[in-house]
Amino acid sequence: MGDPLHQRIAAELRRRIAANELPIGAALPSESQLCEQFGASRAPVRQALATLRAEGLIGGGQGRPPVVRSTAAGQPFETLLSFSRWAEDLGRTPGQRTIEIARRAASPEAAEALSVPEGEPVLELLRLRLLDGTPVMVERTTFVWPVGRLLSGHDCDAGSIHAFLTARGVDLARARHVIDAVGADPVDADLLDLPPGTPLLRERRHTTSAAGEPIEYSDDRYRPDAVSFTIDNSQRARPALLRTRGQVS
Amino acid sequence: MGDPLHQRIAAELRRRIAANELPIGAALPSESQLCEQFGASRAPVRQALATLRAEGLIGGGQGRPPVVRSTAAGQPFETLLSFSRWAEDLGRTPGQRTIEIARRAASPEAAEALSVPEGEPVLELLRLRLLDGTPVMVERTTFVWPVGRLLSGHDCDAGSIHAFLTARGVDLARARHVIDAVGADPVDADLLDLPPGTPLLRERRHTTSAAGEPIEYSDDRYRPDAVSFTIDNSQRARPALLRTRGQVS
């Protein structure tokens, strides 16, 4: 992959921590051991460790090898918003297949979510999202027209739409995610290759500008064996939120 | 209800904000209007407003009527942990029916979750949880034996177990919640009066002491039309987390 080495080192260490190969309290390998393991010089190893420290995953240091402090850093806003970014942070390969992109009149649900009059034009996008080539999520996103029109000539299979929009100055600043469960409808079932009615983990997301203007509304349905949400909280610390790989019992 | 007046006023204002009857930016009624609406004196009204301000739901003030700032305060740790506390904060009535309480050998899943050897004794509790008298959740909780034994003589239908344990010095300090979806098994289906396979919102929770010692592991399955989880996040602010009333599309 084209990712810088320090990002790949950080992703691999995150994976080891998340997989409990490096449990809480465990010392990380020393810098020289990490250099050897990754065939890397000191600079990218140190940059990777700094990233994990910033995320609260590791502590200690100052000469001694750093120690695992938390198995769960809170994910940054962009990582929770963008499936592509999330997959890349995990060191996996995101993918997408655009099933439909349409300019149409807002449905009652989208109209309410986006605070536009019913029947107003919106851009609707139906995509199948993949993780390492495997279908894991059906994404139904509706954009207000002034934003959606930016996507009209865009190849939605090319990568992160959120990154594309952000680069065009769209202010994706705040999001509300409502998480529940829903049975696969015929479209979900077909795209995810599951029997209709299979329980899916649903995330409905409203994204607005910093000023609260609606930008997008999305109904994302995940295979629960592939993706779950994890919340770490305590009496003292702020909650940490993660979209995580599925944990099937 | 036996709740103090200021708590009831705060719960009602929270409800109006959550229901968008008081949207973001809207001014709250003045103190005298609130006194009139609730048949209350100034003291409980002011206490309720202070609570909402502490939760980040309202801002402004200083002579002028306070203004709605967020529709979602982060819920305190106890509220996310305890179903009873959560329902009470919402101004609803929590309920429970104990189906089974058993001392038995830890299952492989519970043993792993609680870091006890397989076959070690644990306390297992199966309860149906109700909101305003309606069954909404099936709770399967496993306690490590030193904690579970405290519940042996306890009437688990009497109210919040977490409150009972906290009062006995049990240090419920940290929790990890993994949220996904699962089909109702025969027990869930029977207790919730739903067809088997109905999609349920599942929360699996590990609760530990501040030092990280496992205390309980719970598998809670909610009717998604009754309960969902909501996350508000932004580029700037810390995420706010809420267990919310279900929002069915």
JSON list of N, CA, C and O in Angstrom, two decimals, chain B residues 111-136:
[
{"chain": "B", "resi": 111, "resn": "ALA", "atom": "N", "xyz": [-16.38, -17.03, 31.46]},
{"chain": "B", "resi": 111, "resn": "ALA", "atom": "CA", "xyz": [-15.05, -17.24, 32.05]},
{"chain": "B", "resi": 111, "resn": "ALA", "atom": "C", "xyz": [-14.04, -16.33, 31.37]},
{"chain": "B", "resi": 111, "resn": "ALA", "atom": "O", "xyz": [-13.22, -15.67, 32.02]},
{"chain": "B", "resi": 112, "resn": "GLU", "atom": "N", "xyz": [-14.14, -16.24, 30.04]},
{"chain": "B", "resi": 112, "resn": "GLU", "atom": "CA", "xyz": [-13.18, -15.40, 29.33]},
{"chain": "B", "resi": 112, "resn": "GLU", "atom": "C", "xyz": [-13.44, -13.93, 29.67]},
{"chain": "B", "resi": 112, "resn": "GLU", "atom": "O", "xyz": [-12.51, -13.16, 29.93]},
{"chain": "B", "resi": 113, "resn": "ALA", "atom": "N", "xyz": [-14.74, -13.55, 29.67]},
{"chain": "B", "resi": 113, "resn": "ALA", "atom": "CA", "xyz": [-15.07, -12.14, 29.91]},
{"chain": "B", "resi": 113, "resn": "ALA", "atom": "C", "xyz": [-14.66, -11.71, 31.32]},
{"chain": "B", "resi": 113, "resn": "ALA", "atom": "O", "xyz": [-14.26, -10.57, 31.54]},
{"chain": "B", "resi": 114, "resn": "LEU", "atom": "N", "xyz": [-14.74, -12.63, 32.29]},
{"chain": "B", "resi": 114, "resn": "LEU", "atom": "CA", "xyz": [-14.46, -12.27, 33.68]},
{"chain": "B", "resi": 114, "resn": "LEU", "atom": "C", "xyz": [-13.06, -12.69, 34.11]},
{"chain": "B", "resi": 114, "resn": "LEU", "atom": "O", "xyz": [-12.70, -12.50, 35.28]},
{"chain": "B", "resi": 115, "resn": "SER", "atom": "N", "xyz": [-12.29, -13.23, 33.19]},
{"chain": "B", "resi": 115, "resn": "SER", "atom": "CA", "xyz": [-10.93, -13.70, 33.51]},
{"chain": "B", "resi": 115, "resn": "SER", "atom": "C", "xyz": [-10.93, -14.64, 34.71]},
{"chain": "B", "resi": 115, "resn": "SER", "atom": "O", "xyz": [-10.08, -14.51, 35.60]},
{"chain": "B", "resi": 116, "resn": "VAL", "atom": "N", "xyz": [-11.91, -15.55, 34.76]},
{"chain": "B", "resi": 116, "resn": "VAL", "atom": "CA", "xyz": [-11.87, -16.60, 35.80]},
{"chain": "B", "resi": 116, "resn": "VAL", "atom": "C", "xyz": [-11.71, -17.94, 35.07]},
{"chain": "B", "resi": 116, "resn": "VAL", "atom": "O", "xyz": [-12.07, -18.06, 33.90]},
{"chain": "B", "resi": 117, "resn": "PRO", "atom": "N", "xyz": [-11.15, -18.94, 35.76]},
{"chain": "B", "resi": 117, "resn": "PRO", "atom": "CA", "xyz": [-11.00, -20.24, 35.11]},
{"chain": "B", "resi": 117, "resn": "PRO", "atom": "C", "xyz": [-12.38, -20.81, 34.77]},
{"chain": "B", "resi": 117, "resn": "PRO", "atom": "O", "xyz": [-13.34, -20.62, 35.52]},
{"chain": "B", "resi": 118, "resn": "GLU", "atom": "N", "xyz": [-12.46, -21.50, 33.63]},
{"chain": "B", "resi": 118, "resn": "GLU", "atom": "CA", "xyz": [-13.71, -22.15, 33.26]},
{"chain": "B", "resi": 118, "resn": "GLU", "atom": "C", "xyz": [-14.10, -23.12, 34.37]},
{"chain": "B", "resi": 118, "resn": "GLU", "atom": "O", "xyz": [-13.24, -23.80, 34.93]},
{"chain": "B", "resi": 119, "resn": "GLY", "atom": "N", "xyz": [-15.39, -23.13, 34.72]},
{"chain": "B", "resi": 119, "resn": "GLY", "atom": "CA", "xyz": [-15.84, -24.04, 35.76]},
{"chain": "B", "resi": 119, "resn": "GLY", "atom": "C", "xyz": [-15.85, -23.41, 37.14]},
{"chain": "B", "resi": 119, "resn": "GLY", "atom": "O", "xyz": [-16.46, -23.94, 38.07]},
{"chain": "B", "resi": 120, "resn": "GLU", "atom": "N", "xyz": [-15.19, -22.26, 37.30]},
{"chain": "B", "resi": 120, "resn": "GLU", "atom": "CA", "xyz": [-15.22, -21.49, 38.56]},
{"chain": "B", "resi": 120, "resn": "GLU", "atom": "C", "xyz": [-16.68, -21.08, 38.84]},
{"chain": "B", "resi": 120, "resn": "GLU", "atom": "O", "xyz": [-17.42, -20.79, 37.91]},
{"chain": "B", "resi": 121, "resn": "PRO", "atom": "N", "xyz": [-17.11, -21.03, 40.13]},
{"chain": "B", "resi": 121, "resn": "PRO", "atom": "CA", "xyz": [-18.48, -20.60, 40.37]},
{"chain": "B", "resi": 121, "resn": "PRO", "atom": "C", "xyz": [-18.68, -19.11, 40.07]},
{"chain": "B", "resi": 121, "resn": "PRO", "atom": "O", "xyz": [-17.79, -18.30, 40.33]},
{"chain": "B", "resi": 122, "resn": "VAL", "atom": "N", "xyz": [-19.82, -18.79, 39.48]},
{"chain": "B", "resi": 122, "resn": "VAL", "atom": "CA", "xyz": [-20.22, -17.40, 39.23]},
{"chain": "B", "resi": 122, "resn": "VAL", "atom": "C", "xyz": [-21.71, -17.30, 39.55]},
{"chain": "B", "resi": 122, "resn": "VAL", "atom": "O", "xyz": [-22.39, -18.31, 39.71]},
{"chain": "B", "resi": 123, "resn": "LEU", "atom": "N", "xyz": [-22.20, -16.07, 39.67]},
{"chain": "B", "resi": 123, "resn": "LEU", "atom": "CA", "xyz": [-23.64, -15.88, 39.84]},
{"chain": "B", "resi": 123, "resn": "LEU", "atom": "C", "xyz": [-24.23, -15.42, 38.52]},
{"chain": "B", "resi": 123, "resn": "LEU", "atom": "O", "xyz": [-23.78, -14.41, 37.96]},
{"chain": "B", "resi": 124, "resn": "GLU", "atom": "N", "xyz": [-25.23, -16.14, 38.07]},
{"chain": "B", "resi": 124, "resn": "GLU", "atom": "CA", "xyz": [-25.88, -15.76, 36.81]},
{"chain": "B", "resi": 124, "resn": "GLU", "atom": "C", "xyz": [-27.31, -15.33, 37.08]},
{"chain": "B", "resi": 124, "resn": "GLU", "atom": "O", "xyz": [-28.05, -16.00, 37.82]},
{"chain": "B", "resi": 125, "resn": "LEU", "atom": "N", "xyz": [-27.68, -14.22, 36.44]},
{"chain": "B", "resi": 125, "resn": "LEU", "atom": "CA", "xyz": [-28.98, -13.62, 36.67]},
{"chain": "B", "resi": 125, "resn": "LEU", "atom": "C", "xyz": [-29.63, -13.39, 35.32]},
{"chain": "B", "resi": 125, "resn": "LEU", "atom": "O", "xyz": [-29.02, -12.83, 34.41]},
{"chain": "B", "resi": 126, "resn": "LEU", "atom": "N", "xyz": [-30.86, -13.87, 35.18]},
{"chain": "B", "resi": 126, "resn": "LEU", "atom": "CA", "xyz": [-31.63, -13.62, 33.95]},
{"chain": "B", "resi": 126, "resn": "LEU", "atom": "C", "xyz": [-32.85, -12.80, 34.35]},
{"chain": "B", "resi": 126, "resn": "LEU", "atom": "O", "xyz": [-33.66, -13.25, 35.17]},
{"chain": "B", "resi": 127, "resn": "ARG", "atom": "N", "xyz": [-32.93, -11.57, 33.83]},
{"chain": "B", "resi": 127, "resn": "ARG", "atom": "CA", "xyz": [-34.07, -10.72, 34.17]},
{"chain": "B", "resi": 127, "resn": "ARG", "atom": "C", "xyz": [-34.70, -10.13, 32.92]},
{"chain": "B", "resi": 127, "resn": "ARG", "atom": "O", "xyz": [-34.02, -9.82, 31.94]},
{"chain": "B", "resi": 128, "resn": "LEU", "atom": "N", "xyz": [-36.00, -9.94, 32.99]},
{"chain": "B", "resi": 128, "resn": "LEU", "atom": "CA", "xyz": [-36.72, -9.19, 31.97]},
{"chain": "B", "resi": 128, "resn": "LEU", "atom": "C", "xyz": [-36.87, -7.76, 32.50]},
{"chain": "B", "resi": 128, "resn": "LEU", "atom": "O", "xyz": [-37.28, -7.56, 33.64]},
{"chain": "B", "resi": 129, "resn": "ARG", "atom": "N", "xyz": [-36.47, -6.76, 31.70]},
{"chain": "B", "resi": 129, "resn": "ARG", "atom": "CA", "xyz": [-36.57, -5.38, 32.15]},
{"chain": "B", "resi": 129, "resn": "ARG", "atom": "C", "xyz": [-37.74, -4.68, 31.46]},
{"chain": "B", "resi": 129, "resn": "ARG", "atom": "O", "xyz": [-38.00, -4.91, 30.28]},
{"chain": "B", "resi": 130, "resn": "LEU", "atom": "N", "xyz": [-38.40, -3.84, 32.23]},
{"chain": "B", "resi": 130, "resn": "LEU", "atom": "CA", "xyz": [-39.60, -3.17, 31.73]},
{"chain": "B", "resi": 130, "resn": "LEU", "atom": "C", "xyz": [-39.47, -1.66, 31.81]},
{"chain": "B", "resi": 130, "resn": "LEU", "atom": "O", "xyz": [-38.79, -1.13, 32.70]},
{"chain": "B", "resi": 131, "resn": "LEU", "atom": "N", "xyz": [-40.13, -0.99, 30.89]},
{"chain": "B", "resi": 131, "resn": "LEU", "atom": "CA", "xyz": [-40.17, 0.47, 30.88]},
{"chain": "B", "resi": 131, "resn": "LEU", "atom": "C", "xyz": [-41.65, 0.83, 30.91]},
{"chain": "B", "resi": 131, "resn": "LEU", "atom": "O", "xyz": [-42.40, 0.44, 30.01]},
{"chain": "B", "resi": 132, "resn": "ASP", "atom": "N", "xyz": [-42.07, 1.52, 31.98]},
{"chain": "B", "resi": 132, "resn": "ASP", "atom": "CA", "xyz": [-43.49, 1.83, 32.14]},
{"chain": "B", "resi": 132, "resn": "ASP", "atom": "C", "xyz": [-44.36, 0.57, 31.98]},
{"chain": "B", "resi": 132, "resn": "ASP", "atom": "O", "xyz": [-45.42, 0.62, 31.36]},
{"chain": "B", "resi": 133, "resn": "GLY", "atom": "N", "xyz": [-43.86, -0.54, 32.51]},
{"chain": "B", "resi": 133, "resn": "GLY", "atom": "CA", "xyz": [-44.65, -1.76, 32.49]},
{"chain": "B", "resi": 133, "resn": "GLY", "atom": "C", "xyz": [-44.52, -2.61, 31.24]},
{"chain": "B", "resi": 133, "resn": "GLY", "atom": "O", "xyz": [-45.01, -3.74, 31.21]},
{"chain": "B", "resi": 134, "resn": "THR", "atom": "N", "xyz": [-43.85, -2.09, 30.20]},
{"chain": "B", "resi": 134, "resn": "THR", "atom": "CA", "xyz": [-43.72, -2.84, 28.94]},
{"chain": "B", "resi": 134, "resn": "THR", "atom": "C", "xyz": [-42.36, -3.52, 28.88]},
{"chain": "B", "resi": 134, "resn": "THR", "atom": "O", "xyz": [-41.33, -2.88, 29.10]},
{"chain": "B", "resi": 135, "resn": "PRO", "atom": "N", "xyz": [-42.33, -4.83, 28.56]},
{"chain": "B", "resi": 135, "resn": "PRO", "atom": "CA", "xyz": [-41.04, -5.52, 28.44]},
{"chain": "B", "resi": 135, "resn": "PRO", "atom": "C", "xyz": [-40.22, -4.96, 27.28]},
{"chain": "B", "resi": 135, "resn": "PRO", "atom": "O", "xyz": [-40.72, -4.88, 26.16]},
{"chain": "B", "resi": 136, "resn": "VAL", "atom": "N", "xyz": [-38.99, -4.54, 27.54]},
{"chain": "B", "resi": 136, "resn": "VAL", "atom": "CA", "xyz": [-38.16, -3.95, 26.49]},
{"chain": "B", "resi": 136, "resn": "VAL", "atom": "C", "xyz": [-36.77, -4.57, 26.39]},
{"chain": "B", "resi": 136, "resn": "VAL", "atom": "O", "xyz": [-36.08, -4.34, 25.42]}
]
